Amino acid sequence: MGRAHPCCSEEKKVRKGLWSPEEDERLATHIARFGVSCWSSIPEIAGLQRCGKSCRLRWMNYLRPDLKRGRFSQQEEDHIIALHKALGNSWSQIAARLPGRSDNEIKNFWNARLRKKLRQKEASSTAGGKLEPAASHRRRGGGEDGGTHPAAIFNPLLPAPDQDRPRPAAAGYVAAGAAAGSSCVNDSSAAAAAATSGGSVLVTAAAEPVAAPSPASTASACTEAGGCDDGFLRAMVDDASFLFGDFDLDGNQDGSTSFWESHVFS
DNA sequence: AAGATCAGCAACCGCCTGACC
DNA sequence: TGGTCAGGCGGTTGCTGATCT
């Protein structure tokens, strides 16, 4: 394969580069009304001069209502390390276990911060020297997620953007014709009909975390489907605490099920 | 104060895979 | 059964802006 996608290779004008607020609004509005039916048809229907892949990327990494933005917490960081150890560079699988984070975000975070941190850790352990503070904390006043990117300027389904607050769970955007395997809906009326049939709009699991790891897997490996055994992942988390100092898996003193347990080890 | 440096991030690119015809 | 198409993923690039010199 490797050929260019038809939607991207056609002569018709396809915008590239950063998305404008107007484009965000168009895309978000379109998906709010019609859902994600067929990415390749969305640009035309929504009046965007983008290719479908670009729309999908923008939605998945930026406009999705269930995305939380802001810096990664120490707990998230630890879990990324553990999951990376277990899953390798399967960013989408890692992202599936970190609700509210996109694979791109995690990948960037890893490349920018954690890889460096791990290297430092290794270097310091081999040299037996003292740990140096992570150099990257030096910049970006306050160490926030940067805040340099424009906020998700428009999302009809969300309250005013608040980058540090987790967004509500993915509810509210429709998935007209988005049942698995559904074919493209190439005209907006069909999508609209699907979206509005019955008067209410059904929200599907389009932004739902991936299916839980297979409980039937053996104790020491990830399944081909991407699910990892709980014991295996726990071992990985333990390993991360070895690397980065102890952290409580549950994060709860009272022993109740934590956010992380319920998501990562569900 | 201005240029250099660098971290952070959005988005593109190329490839793979599965569905459909 | 092979070709085409679309979705998805990981790697990489380039821009922006904060910080340093």
PDB file of C-alpha atoms (C1' of nucleotides) in Angstrom:
ATOM      1  CA  MET A   1       0.000   0.000   0.000  1.00  0.00           C
ATOM      2  CA  GLY A   2       1.274   3.357   0.825  1.00  0.00           C
ATOM      3  CA  ARG A   3      -0.484   5.147  -1.898  1.00  0.00           C
ATOM      4  CA  ALA A   4      -1.987   8.416  -1.019  1.00  0.00           C
ATOM      5  CA  HIS A   5      -5.521   8.387   0.176  1.00  0.00           C
ATOM      6  CA  PRO A   6      -7.882   9.423  -2.558  1.00  0.00           C
ATOM      7  CA  CYS A   7      -9.307  12.146  -0.419  1.00  0.00           C
ATOM      8  CA  CYS A   8      -5.867  13.594   0.070  1.00  0.00           C
ATOM      9  CA  SER A   9      -4.527  13.127  -3.386  1.00  0.00           C
ATOM     10  CA  GLU A  10      -7.255  14.681  -5.394  1.00  0.00           C
ATOM     11  CA  GLU A  11      -6.586  17.911  -7.105  1.00  0.00           C
ATOM     12  CA  LYS A  12      -9.331  19.629  -5.226  1.00  0.00           C
ATOM     13  CA  LYS A  13      -8.038  22.147  -2.810  1.00  0.00           C
ATOM     14  CA  VAL A  14      -7.219  20.618   0.530  1.00  0.00           C
ATOM     15  CA  ARG A  15      -6.158  22.886   3.275  1.00  0.00           C
ATOM     16  CA  LYS A  16      -3.244  21.903   5.454  1.00  0.00           C
ATOM     17  CA  GLY A  17      -1.737  23.217   8.604  1.00  0.00           C
ATOM     18  CA  LEU A  18      -3.362  24.505  11.709  1.00  0.00           C
ATOM     19  CA  TRP A  19      -7.085  24.431  12.048  1.00  0.00           C
ATOM     20  CA  SER A  20      -8.905  27.699  12.334  1.00  0.00           C
ATOM     21  CA  PRO A  21     -11.645  28.228  14.915  1.00  0.00           C
ATOM     22  CA  GLU A  22     -14.162  28.295  12.105  1.00  0.00           C
ATOM     23  CA  GLU A  23     -13.027  24.902  10.881  1.00  0.00           C
ATOM     24  CA  ASP A  24     -13.189  23.509  14.380  1.00  0.00           C
ATOM     25  CA  GLU A  25     -16.668  24.845  14.717  1.00  0.00           C
ATOM     26  CA  ARG A  26     -17.784  23.364  11.438  1.00  0.00           C
ATOM     27  CA  LEU A  27     -16.380  19.974  12.259  1.00  0.00           C
ATOM     28  CA  ALA A  28     -17.669  19.899  15.814  1.00  0.00           C
ATOM     29  CA  THR A  29     -21.082  21.058  14.718  1.00  0.00           C
ATOM     30  CA  HIS A  30     -21.235  18.496  11.994  1.00  0.00           C
ATOM     31  CA  ILE A  31     -20.291  15.647  14.282  1.00  0.00           C
ATOM     32  CA  ALA A  32     -22.645  16.875  16.956  1.00  0.00           C
ATOM     33  CA  ARG A  33     -25.495  16.799  14.495  1.00  0.00           C
ATOM     34  CA  PHE A  34     -24.716  13.818  12.337  1.00  0.00           C
ATOM     35  CA  GLY A  35     -22.139  11.851  14.194  1.00  0.00           C
ATOM     36  CA  VAL A  36     -19.169  10.149  12.731  1.00  0.00           C
ATOM     37  CA  SER A  37     -20.381   8.131   9.845  1.00  0.00           C
ATOM     38  CA  CYS A  38     -17.701   8.281   7.206  1.00  0.00           C
ATOM     39  CA  TRP A  39     -14.695  10.472   7.593  1.00  0.00           C
ATOM     40  CA  SER A  40     -14.071  10.809   3.924  1.00  0.00           C
ATOM     41  CA  SER A  41     -17.482  12.322   3.360  1.00  0.00           C
ATOM     42  CA  ILE A  42     -17.414  14.663   6.314  1.00  0.00           C
ATOM     43  CA  PRO A  43     -15.305  17.409   4.764  1.00  0.00           C
ATOM     44  CA  GLU A  44     -17.656  17.782   1.855  1.00  0.00           C
ATOM     45  CA  ILE A  45     -20.791  17.700   3.921  1.00  0.00           C
ATOM     46  CA  ALA A  46     -19.406  19.986   6.564  1.00  0.00           C
ATOM     47  CA  GLY A  47     -17.980  22.364   4.020  1.00  0.00           C
ATOM     48  CA  LEU A  48     -14.396  21.862   5.003  1.00  0.00           C
ATOM     49  CA  GLN A  49     -11.470  21.941   2.661  1.00  0.00           C
ATOM     50  CA  ARG A  50      -9.717  19.200   4.538  1.00  0.00           C
ATOM     51  CA  CYS A  51      -9.219  15.561   3.848  1.00  0.00           C
ATOM     52  CA  GLY A  52     -11.109  13.043   5.913  1.00  0.00           C
ATOM     53  CA  LYS A  53      -8.020  11.863   7.654  1.00  0.00           C
ATOM     54  CA  SER A  54      -7.265  15.346   8.785  1.00  0.00           C
ATOM     55  CA  CYS A  55     -10.792  15.729  10.138  1.00  0.00           C
ATOM     56  CA  ARG A  56     -10.539  12.470  11.969  1.00  0.00           C
ATOM     57  CA  LEU A  57      -7.230  13.421  13.500  1.00  0.00           C
ATOM     58  CA  ARG A  58      -8.529  16.773  14.594  1.00  0.00           C
ATOM     59  CA  TRP A  59     -11.547  15.200  16.197  1.00  0.00           C
ATOM     60  CA  MET A  60      -9.683  12.377  17.872  1.00  0.00           C
ATOM     61  CA  ASN A  61      -6.887  14.492  19.221  1.00  0.00           C
ATOM     62  CA  TYR A  62      -8.552  17.741  19.953  1.00  0.00           C
ATOM     63  CA  LEU A  63     -12.278  18.178  19.627  1.00  0.00           C
ATOM     64  CA  ARG A  64     -13.524  14.986  21.196  1.00  0.00           C
ATOM     65  CA  PRO A  65     -15.650  15.938  24.177  1.00  0.00           C
ATOM     66  CA  ASP A  66     -14.179  13.342  26.452  1.00  0.00           C
ATOM     67  CA  LEU A  67     -10.684  14.659  26.176  1.00  0.00           C
ATOM     68  CA  LYS A  68      -9.261  16.291  29.194  1.00  0.00           C
ATOM     69  CA  ARG A  69      -6.462  18.676  28.640  1.00  0.00           C
ATOM     70  CA  GLY A  70      -3.788  19.991  30.855  1.00  0.00           C
ATOM     71  CA  ARG A  71      -0.653  18.555  32.232  1.00  0.00           C
ATOM     72  CA  PHE A  72      -0.249  14.927  32.999  1.00  0.00           C
ATOM     73  CA  SER A  73      -0.454  14.128  36.662  1.00  0.00           C
ATOM     74  CA  GLN A  74       2.248  12.171  38.371  1.00  0.00           C
ATOM     75  CA  GLN A  75      -0.108   9.241  38.529  1.00  0.00           C
ATOM     76  CA  GLU A  76      -0.809   9.390  34.841  1.00  0.00           C
ATOM     77  CA  GLU A  77       2.877   9.650  34.187  1.00  0.00           C
ATOM     78  CA  ASP A  78       3.572   6.572  36.243  1.00  0.00           C
ATOM     79  CA  HIS A  79       0.902   4.643  34.483  1.00  0.00           C
ATOM     80  CA  ILE A  80       2.127   5.652  31.088  1.00  0.00           C
ATOM     81  CA  ILE A  81       5.522   4.335  32.008  1.00  0.00           C
ATOM     82  CA  ALA A  82       4.056   1.089  33.221  1.00  0.00           C
ATOM     83  CA  LEU A  83       1.827   0.685  30.235  1.00  0.00           C
ATOM     84  CA  HIS A  84       4.597   1.536  27.840  1.00  0.00           C
ATOM     85  CA  LYS A  85       6.682  -1.138  29.393  1.00  0.00           C
ATOM     86  CA  ALA A  86       3.864  -3.590  28.968  1.00  0.00           C
ATOM     87  CA  LEU A  87       2.621  -2.553  25.582  1.00  0.00           C
ATOM     88  CA  GLY A  88       5.517  -0.854  23.905  1.00  0.00           C
ATOM     89  CA  ASN A  89       4.791   1.941  21.483  1.00  0.00           C
ATOM     90  CA  SER A  90       1.189   0.964  21.047  1.00  0.00           C
ATOM     91  CA  TRP A  91       0.014   4.414  21.840  1.00  0.00           C
ATOM     92  CA  SER A  92      -3.560   3.761  20.955  1.00  0.00           C
ATOM     93  CA  GLN A  93      -3.692   0.894  23.412  1.00  0.00           C
ATOM     94  CA  ILE A  94      -2.051   2.968  26.075  1.00  0.00           C
ATOM     95  CA  ALA A  95      -4.473   5.781  25.384  1.00  0.00           C
ATOM     96  CA  ALA A  96      -7.361   3.375  25.683  1.00  0.00           C
ATOM     97  CA  ARG A  97      -6.319   2.741  29.242  1.00  0.00           C
ATOM     98  CA  LEU A  98      -5.873   6.361  30.071  1.00  0.00           C
ATOM     99  CA  PRO A  99      -9.315   7.888  29.772  1.00  0.00           C
ATOM    100  CA  GLY A 100      -9.335  11.403  28.501  1.00  0.00           C
ATOM    101  CA  ARG A 101      -6.006  11.256  26.758  1.00  0.00           C
ATOM    102  CA  SER A 102      -5.407  10.817  23.078  1.00  0.00           C
ATOM    103  CA  ASP A 103      -2.744   8.590  21.671  1.00  0.00           C
ATOM    104  CA  ASN A 104      -1.082  11.562  20.076  1.00  0.00           C
ATOM    105  CA  GLU A 105      -0.980  13.403  23.355  1.00  0.00           C
ATOM    106  CA  ILE A 106       0.559  10.445  25.126  1.00  0.00           C
ATOM    107  CA  LYS A 107       3.019   9.885  22.338  1.00  0.00           C
ATOM    108  CA  ASN A 108       4.118  13.492  22.436  1.00  0.00           C
ATOM    109  CA  PHE A 109       4.361  13.399  26.188  1.00  0.00           C
ATOM    110  CA  TRP A 110       6.456  10.293  26.024  1.00  0.00           C
ATOM    111  CA  ASN A 111       8.792  11.631  23.410  1.00  0.00           C
ATOM    112  CA  ALA A 112       9.172  14.982  25.089  1.00  0.00           C
ATOM    113  CA  ARG A 113       9.369  14.045  28.694  1.00  0.00           C
ATOM    114  CA  LEU A 114       9.384  10.474  29.750  1.00  0.00           C
ATOM    115  CA  ARG A 115      11.932   9.104  27.358  1.00  0.00           C
ATOM    116  CA  LYS A 116      14.321  11.729  28.551  1.00  0.00           C
ATOM    117  CA  LYS A 117      13.458  11.052  32.143  1.00  0.00           C
ATOM    118  CA  LEU A 118      14.029   7.362  31.767  1.00  0.00           C
ATOM    119  CA  ARG A 119      17.331   7.983  30.089  1.00  0.00           C
ATOM    120  CA  GLN A 120      18.370  10.223  32.929  1.00  0.00           C
ATOM    121  CA  LYS A 121      17.319   7.587  35.379  1.00  0.00           C
ATOM    122  CA  GLU A 122      19.333   4.984  33.590  1.00  0.00           C
ATOM    123  CA  ALA A 123      22.349   7.222  33.344  1.00  0.00           C
ATOM    124  CA  SER A 124      22.202   8.142  36.970  1.00  0.00           C
ATOM    125  CA  SER A 125      21.780   4.570  38.073  1.00  0.00           C
ATOM    126  CA  THR A 126      24.660   3.338  35.991  1.00  0.00           C
ATOM    127  CA  ALA A 127      26.827   6.191  37.142  1.00  0.00           C
ATOM    128  CA  GLY A 128      25.636   5.696  40.667  1.00  0.00           C
ATOM    129  CA  GLY A 129      25.350   9.401  40.911  1.00  0.00           C
ATOM    130  CA  LYS A 130      22.668  11.570  42.332  1.00  0.00           C
ATOM    131  CA  LEU A 131      19.517  12.165  40.453  1.00  0.00           C
ATOM    132  CA  GLU A 132      19.340  15.351  38.557  1.00  0.00           C
ATOM    133  CA  PRO A 133      16.066  17.095  38.245  1.00  0.00           C
ATOM    134  CA  ALA A 134      14.372  16.645  34.942  1.00  0.00           C
ATOM    135  CA  ALA A 135      15.619  19.403  32.740  1.00  0.00           C
ATOM    136  CA  SER A 136      12.354  19.781  30.966  1.00  0.00           C
ATOM    137  CA  HIS A 137      10.663  21.115  34.043  1.00  0.00           C
ATOM    138  CA  ARG A 138      12.676  24.199  33.605  1.00  0.00           C
ATOM    139  CA  ARG A 139      10.505  25.700  30.933  1.00  0.00           C
ATOM    140  CA  ARG A 140       6.987  26.689  30.268  1.00  0.00           C
ATOM    141  CA  GLY A 141       6.339  28.676  33.366  1.00  0.00           C
ATOM    142  CA  GLY A 142       4.622  26.591  35.926  1.00  0.00           C
ATOM    143  CA  GLY A 143       5.091  23.488  33.923  1.00  0.00           C
ATOM    144  CA  GLU A 144       1.559  23.458  32.705  1.00  0.00           C
ATOM    145  CA  ASP A 145       0.738  21.582  29.603  1.00  0.00           C
ATOM    146  CA  GLY A 146       2.030  24.540  27.812  1.00  0.00           C
ATOM    147  CA  GLY A 147      -1.238  26.161  27.183  1.00  0.00           C
ATOM    148  CA  THR A 148       0.312  27.288  24.004  1.00  0.00           C
ATOM    149  CA  HIS A 149      -2.081  25.461  21.840  1.00  0.00           C
ATOM    150  CA  PRO A 150      -5.333  27.175  21.258  1.00  0.00           C
ATOM    151  CA  ALA A 151      -8.088  25.830  23.393  1.00  0.00           C
ATOM    152  CA  ALA A 152     -10.713  23.778  21.717  1.00  0.00           C
ATOM    153  CA  ILE A 153     -12.349  26.897  20.551  1.00  0.00           C
ATOM    154  CA  PHE A 154     -15.741  25.613  19.874  1.00  0.00           C
ATOM    155  CA  ASN A 155     -17.587  22.632  21.054  1.00  0.00           C
ATOM    156  CA  PRO A 156     -21.312  22.877  21.156  1.00  0.00           C
ATOM    157  CA  LEU A 157     -21.521  20.075  23.621  1.00  0.00           C
ATOM    158  CA  LEU A 158     -19.285  21.474  26.240  1.00  0.00           C
ATOM    159  CA  PRO A 159     -19.340  24.218  28.750  1.00  0.00           C
ATOM    160  CA  ALA A 160     -16.800  26.927  28.364  1.00  0.00           C
ATOM    161  CA  PRO A 161     -13.407  25.376  27.865  1.00  0.00           C
ATOM    162  CA  ASP A 162     -11.476  24.799  30.981  1.00  0.00           C
ATOM    163  CA  GLN A 163      -8.262  23.146  30.155  1.00  0.00           C
ATOM    164  CA  ASP A 164      -7.493  21.921  33.612  1.00  0.00           C
ATOM    165  CA  ARG A 165     -10.799  20.329  34.268  1.00  0.00           C
ATOM    166  CA  PRO A 166     -11.581  16.922  32.912  1.00  0.00           C
ATOM    167  CA  ARG A 167     -14.286  17.056  30.380  1.00  0.00           C
ATOM    168  CA  PRO A 168     -17.501  15.220  30.877  1.00  0.00           C
ATOM    169  CA  ALA A 169     -17.644  11.691  29.694  1.00  0.00           C
ATOM    170  CA  ALA A 170     -18.276  11.262  26.063  1.00  0.00           C
ATOM    171  CA  ALA A 171     -21.921  11.774  25.881  1.00  0.00           C
ATOM    172  CA  GLY A 172     -23.770  13.981  23.605  1.00  0.00           C
ATOM    173  CA  TYR A 173     -22.536  13.423  20.186  1.00  0.00           C
ATOM    174  CA  VAL A 174     -24.375  11.195  17.939  1.00  0.00           C
ATOM    175  CA  ALA A 175     -23.139   8.358  15.930  1.00  0.00           C
ATOM    176  CA  ALA A 176     -25.540   8.282  13.083  1.00  0.00           C
ATOM    177  CA  GLY A 177     -25.015   5.166  11.140  1.00  0.00           C
ATOM    178  CA  ALA A 178     -21.985   4.499  13.181  1.00  0.00           C
ATOM    179  CA  ALA A 179     -22.814   0.984  14.099  1.00  0.00           C
ATOM    180  CA  ALA A 180     -19.803  -1.126  13.508  1.00  0.00           C
ATOM    181  CA  GLY A 181     -19.301  -1.815   9.889  1.00  0.00           C
ATOM    182  CA  SER A 182     -21.820   0.641   8.703  1.00  0.00           C
ATOM    183  CA  SER A 183     -21.143   2.033   5.320  1.00  0.00           C
ATOM    184  CA  CYS A 184     -20.553   5.609   4.530  1.00  0.00           C
ATOM    185  CA  VAL A 185     -23.432   7.968   4.668  1.00  0.00           C
ATOM    186  CA  ASN A 186     -22.719  10.141   1.760  1.00  0.00           C
ATOM    187  CA  ASP A 187     -25.417  12.665   2.055  1.00  0.00           C
ATOM    188  CA  SER A 188     -26.304  14.780   4.982  1.00  0.00           C
ATOM    189  CA  SER A 189     -29.976  14.071   4.781  1.00  0.00           C
ATOM    190  CA  ALA A 190     -29.429  10.428   5.362  1.00  0.00           C
ATOM    191  CA  ALA A 191     -27.181  11.191   8.264  1.00  0.00           C
ATOM    192  CA  ALA A 192     -29.651  13.676   9.603  1.00  0.00           C
ATOM    193  CA  ALA A 193     -32.439  11.181   9.306  1.00  0.00           C
ATOM    194  CA  ALA A 194     -30.419   8.630  11.145  1.00  0.00           C
ATOM    195  CA  ALA A 195     -29.451  11.112  13.764  1.00  0.00           C
ATOM    196  CA  THR A 196     -32.887  12.372  14.459  1.00  0.00           C
ATOM    197  CA  SER A 197     -34.951   9.271  14.046  1.00  0.00           C
ATOM    198  CA  GLY A 198     -36.985   8.568  17.071  1.00  0.00           C
ATOM    199  CA  GLY A 199     -36.705  12.085  18.265  1.00  0.00           C
ATOM    200  CA  SER A 200     -33.731  11.455  20.427  1.00  0.00           C
ATOM    201  CA  VAL A 201     -30.242  10.773  19.519  1.00  0.00           C
ATOM    202  CA  LEU A 202     -28.419   7.742  20.597  1.00  0.00           C
ATOM    203  CA  VAL A 203     -24.940   8.145  21.834  1.00  0.00           C
ATOM    204  CA  THR A 204     -22.759   5.232  21.020  1.00  0.00           C
ATOM    205  CA  ALA A 205     -19.489   4.157  22.412  1.00  0.00           C
ATOM    206  CA  ALA A 206     -17.505   5.964  19.804  1.00  0.00           C
ATOM    207  CA  ALA A 207     -15.395   7.586  22.436  1.00  0.00           C
ATOM    208  CA  GLU A 208     -15.602   4.785  24.875  1.00  0.00           C
ATOM    209  CA  PRO A 209     -12.401   3.255  26.080  1.00  0.00           C
ATOM    210  CA  VAL A 210     -11.582   0.058  24.334  1.00  0.00           C
ATOM    211  CA  ALA A 211     -12.954  -3.183  25.500  1.00  0.00           C
ATOM    212  CA  ALA A 212     -11.560  -4.441  28.702  1.00  0.00           C
ATOM    213  CA  PRO A 213      -8.579  -6.691  28.451  1.00  0.00           C
ATOM    214  CA  SER A 214      -9.382 -10.293  28.088  1.00  0.00           C
ATOM    215  CA  PRO A 215      -9.756 -11.899  31.449  1.00  0.00           C
ATOM    216  CA  ALA A 216      -8.958 -15.221  29.933  1.00  0.00           C
ATOM    217  CA  SER A 217      -5.457 -14.342  29.030  1.00  0.00           C
ATOM    218  CA  THR A 218      -2.649 -16.040  30.771  1.00  0.00           C
ATOM    219  CA  ALA A 219      -0.786 -14.485  33.582  1.00  0.00           C
ATOM    220  CA  SER A 220       2.197 -13.212  31.768  1.00  0.00           C
ATOM    221  CA  ALA A 221       1.365 -11.796  28.428  1.00  0.00           C
ATOM    222  CA  CYS A 222      -0.723  -9.437  26.479  1.00  0.00           C
ATOM    223  CA  THR A 223      -3.239 -10.931  24.149  1.00  0.00           C
ATOM    224  CA  GLU A 224      -3.038 -10.360  20.496  1.00  0.00           C
ATOM    225  CA  ALA A 225      -6.186  -8.353  20.721  1.00  0.00           C
ATOM    226  CA  GLY A 226      -4.334  -5.898  22.822  1.00  0.00           C
ATOM    227  CA  GLY A 227      -5.707  -6.838  26.150  1.00  0.00           C
ATOM    228  CA  CYS A 228      -3.247  -7.427  28.891  1.00  0.00           C
ATOM    229  CA  ASP A 229      -3.643  -9.578  31.877  1.00  0.00           C
ATOM    230  CA  ASP A 230      -4.252  -7.683  35.049  1.00  0.00           C
ATOM    231  CA  GLY A 231      -1.472  -9.441  36.830  1.00  0.00           C
ATOM    232  CA  PHE A 232       0.885  -8.601  34.090  1.00  0.00           C
ATOM    233  CA  LEU A 233      -0.049  -4.958  34.094  1.00  0.00           C
ATOM    234  CA  ARG A 234       0.137  -4.798  37.826  1.00  0.00           C
ATOM    235  CA  ALA A 235       3.592  -6.222  37.654  1.00  0.00           C
ATOM    236  CA  MET A 236       4.463  -3.523  35.207  1.00  0.00           C
ATOM    237  CA  VAL A 237       3.083  -0.871  37.498  1.00  0.00           C
ATOM    238  CA  ASP A 238       5.071  -2.314  40.327  1.00  0.00           C
ATOM    239  CA  ASP A 239       8.046  -2.120  38.109  1.00  0.00           C
ATOM    240  CA  ALA A 240       7.383   1.511  37.497  1.00  0.00           C
ATOM    241  CA  SER A 241       7.275   2.166  41.187  1.00  0.00           C
ATOM    242  CA  PHE A 242      10.606   0.486  41.373  1.00  0.00           C
ATOM    243  CA  LEU A 243      11.901   2.849  38.762  1.00  0.00           C
ATOM    244  CA  PHE A 244      10.341   6.016  40.015  1.00  0.00           C
ATOM    245  CA  GLY A 245       9.742   5.398  43.633  1.00  0.00           C
ATOM    246  CA  ASP A 246       6.697   3.948  45.255  1.00  0.00           C
ATOM    247  CA  PHE A 247       3.309   5.078  44.385  1.00  0.00           C
ATOM    248  CA  ASP A 248       0.104   3.644  45.592  1.00  0.00           C
ATOM    249  CA  LEU A 249      -1.598   1.754  42.872  1.00  0.00           C
ATOM    250  CA  ASP A 250      -4.972   2.649  44.214  1.00  0.00           C
ATOM    251  CA  GLY A 251      -4.178   6.129  45.195  1.00  0.00           C
ATOM    252  CA  ASN A 252      -6.752   5.632  47.897  1.00  0.00           C
ATOM    253  CA  GLN A 253      -5.976   5.195  51.502  1.00  0.00           C
ATOM    254  CA  ASP A 254      -9.229   3.520  52.242  1.00  0.00           C
ATOM    255  CA  GLY A 255      -8.701   0.737  49.828  1.00  0.00           C
ATOM    256  CA  SER A 256     -11.611   1.619  47.635  1.00  0.00           C
ATOM    257  CA  THR A 257     -11.323   1.115  43.948  1.00  0.00           C
ATOM    258  CA  SER A 258      -9.513   4.003  42.417  1.00  0.00           C
ATOM    259  CA  PHE A 259     -10.035   5.732  39.144  1.00  0.00           C
ATOM    260  CA  TRP A 260      -6.963   3.970  37.889  1.00  0.00           C
ATOM    261  CA  GLU A 261      -7.940   0.549  38.982  1.00  0.00           C
ATOM    262  CA  SER A 262     -11.319   0.850  37.482  1.00  0.00           C
ATOM    263  CA  HIS A 263      -9.952   2.004  34.181  1.00  0.00           C
ATOM    264  CA  VAL A 264      -6.592   0.461  33.780  1.00  0.00           C
ATOM    265  CA  PHE A 265      -7.431  -2.849  35.308  1.00  0.00           C
ATOM    266  CA  SER A 266     -11.008  -3.165  34.337  1.00  0.00           C
TER     267      SER A 266
ATOM    268  C1'  DA B   1      16.804  44.207  24.322  1.00  0.00           C
ATOM    269  C1'  DA B   2      17.647  40.921  20.970  1.00  0.00           C
ATOM    270  C1'  DG B   3      19.049  36.708  19.185  1.00  0.00           C
ATOM    271  C1'  DA B   4      19.688  31.762  20.222  1.00  0.00           C
ATOM    272  C1'  DT B   5      18.052  27.702  22.104  1.00  0.00           C
ATOM    273  C1'  DC B   6      14.851  24.348  23.258  1.00  0.00           C
ATOM    274  C1'  DA B   7      10.413  22.180  24.965  1.00  0.00           C
ATOM    275  C1'  DG B   8       5.825  21.295  23.778  1.00  0.00           C
ATOM    276  C1'  DC B   9       2.475  20.308  20.658  1.00  0.00           C
ATOM    277  C1'  DA B  10      -0.436  20.054  16.375  1.00  0.00           C
ATOM    278  C1'  DA B  11      -0.587  17.973  12.286  1.00  0.00           C
ATOM    279  C1'  DC B  12       1.276  15.528   8.292  1.00  0.00           C
ATOM    280  C1'  DC B  13       3.080  11.304   6.182  1.00  0.00           C
ATOM    281  C1'  DG B  14       3.541   6.623   5.090  1.00  0.00           C
ATOM    282  C1'  DC B  15       2.160   2.183   6.066  1.00  0.00           C
ATOM    283  C1'  DC B  16      -0.975  -1.567   7.549  1.00  0.00           C
ATOM    284  C1'  DT B  17      -5.333  -3.824   7.884  1.00  0.00           C
ATOM    285  C1'  DG B  18      -9.958  -5.000   7.115  1.00  0.00           C
ATOM    286  C1'  DA B  19     -14.224  -4.415   4.505  1.00  0.00           C
ATOM    287  C1'  DC B  20     -16.398  -4.256   0.313  1.00  0.00           C
ATOM    288  C1'  DC B  21     -17.075  -5.043  -4.611  1.00  0.00           C
TER     289       DC B  21
ATOM    290  C1'  DT C   1      -9.750 -13.833  -5.543  1.00  0.00           C
ATOM    291  C1'  DG C   2      -7.660  -9.692  -6.396  1.00  0.00           C
ATOM    292  C1'  DG C   3      -8.259  -4.730  -6.447  1.00  0.00           C
ATOM    293  C1'  DT C   4      -9.887  -0.606  -4.253  1.00  0.00           C
ATOM    294  C1'  DC C   5     -11.158   2.159  -0.527  1.00  0.00           C
ATOM    295  C1'  DA C   6     -11.361   3.916   4.109  1.00  0.00           C
ATOM    296  C1'  DG C   7     -10.033   3.857   8.865  1.00  0.00           C
ATOM    297  C1'  DG C   8      -6.474   3.591  12.017  1.00  0.00           C
ATOM    298  C1'  DC C   9      -1.797   3.757  13.826  1.00  0.00           C
ATOM    299  C1'  DG C  10       3.077   5.058  14.765  1.00  0.00           C
ATOM    300  C1'  DG C  11       6.822   7.992  13.370  1.00  0.00           C
ATOM    301  C1'  DT C  12       8.261  12.352  12.230  1.00  0.00           C
ATOM    302  C1'  DT C  13       8.327  17.237  11.172  1.00  0.00           C
ATOM    303  C1'  DG C  14       7.760  22.010  11.730  1.00  0.00           C
ATOM    304  C1'  DC C  15       5.823  25.848  14.212  1.00  0.00           C
ATOM    305  C1'  DT C  16       5.197  28.568  18.424  1.00  0.00           C
ATOM    306  C1'  DG C  17       6.521  30.652  22.364  1.00  0.00           C
ATOM    307  C1'  DA C  18       9.108  30.527  26.814  1.00  0.00           C
ATOM    308  C1'  DT C  19      13.552  30.825  28.622  1.00  0.00           C
ATOM    309  C1'  DC C  20      18.392  31.587  28.446  1.00  0.00           C
ATOM    310  C1'  DT C  21      22.586  34.124  27.229  1.00  0.00           C
TER     311       DT C  21
END
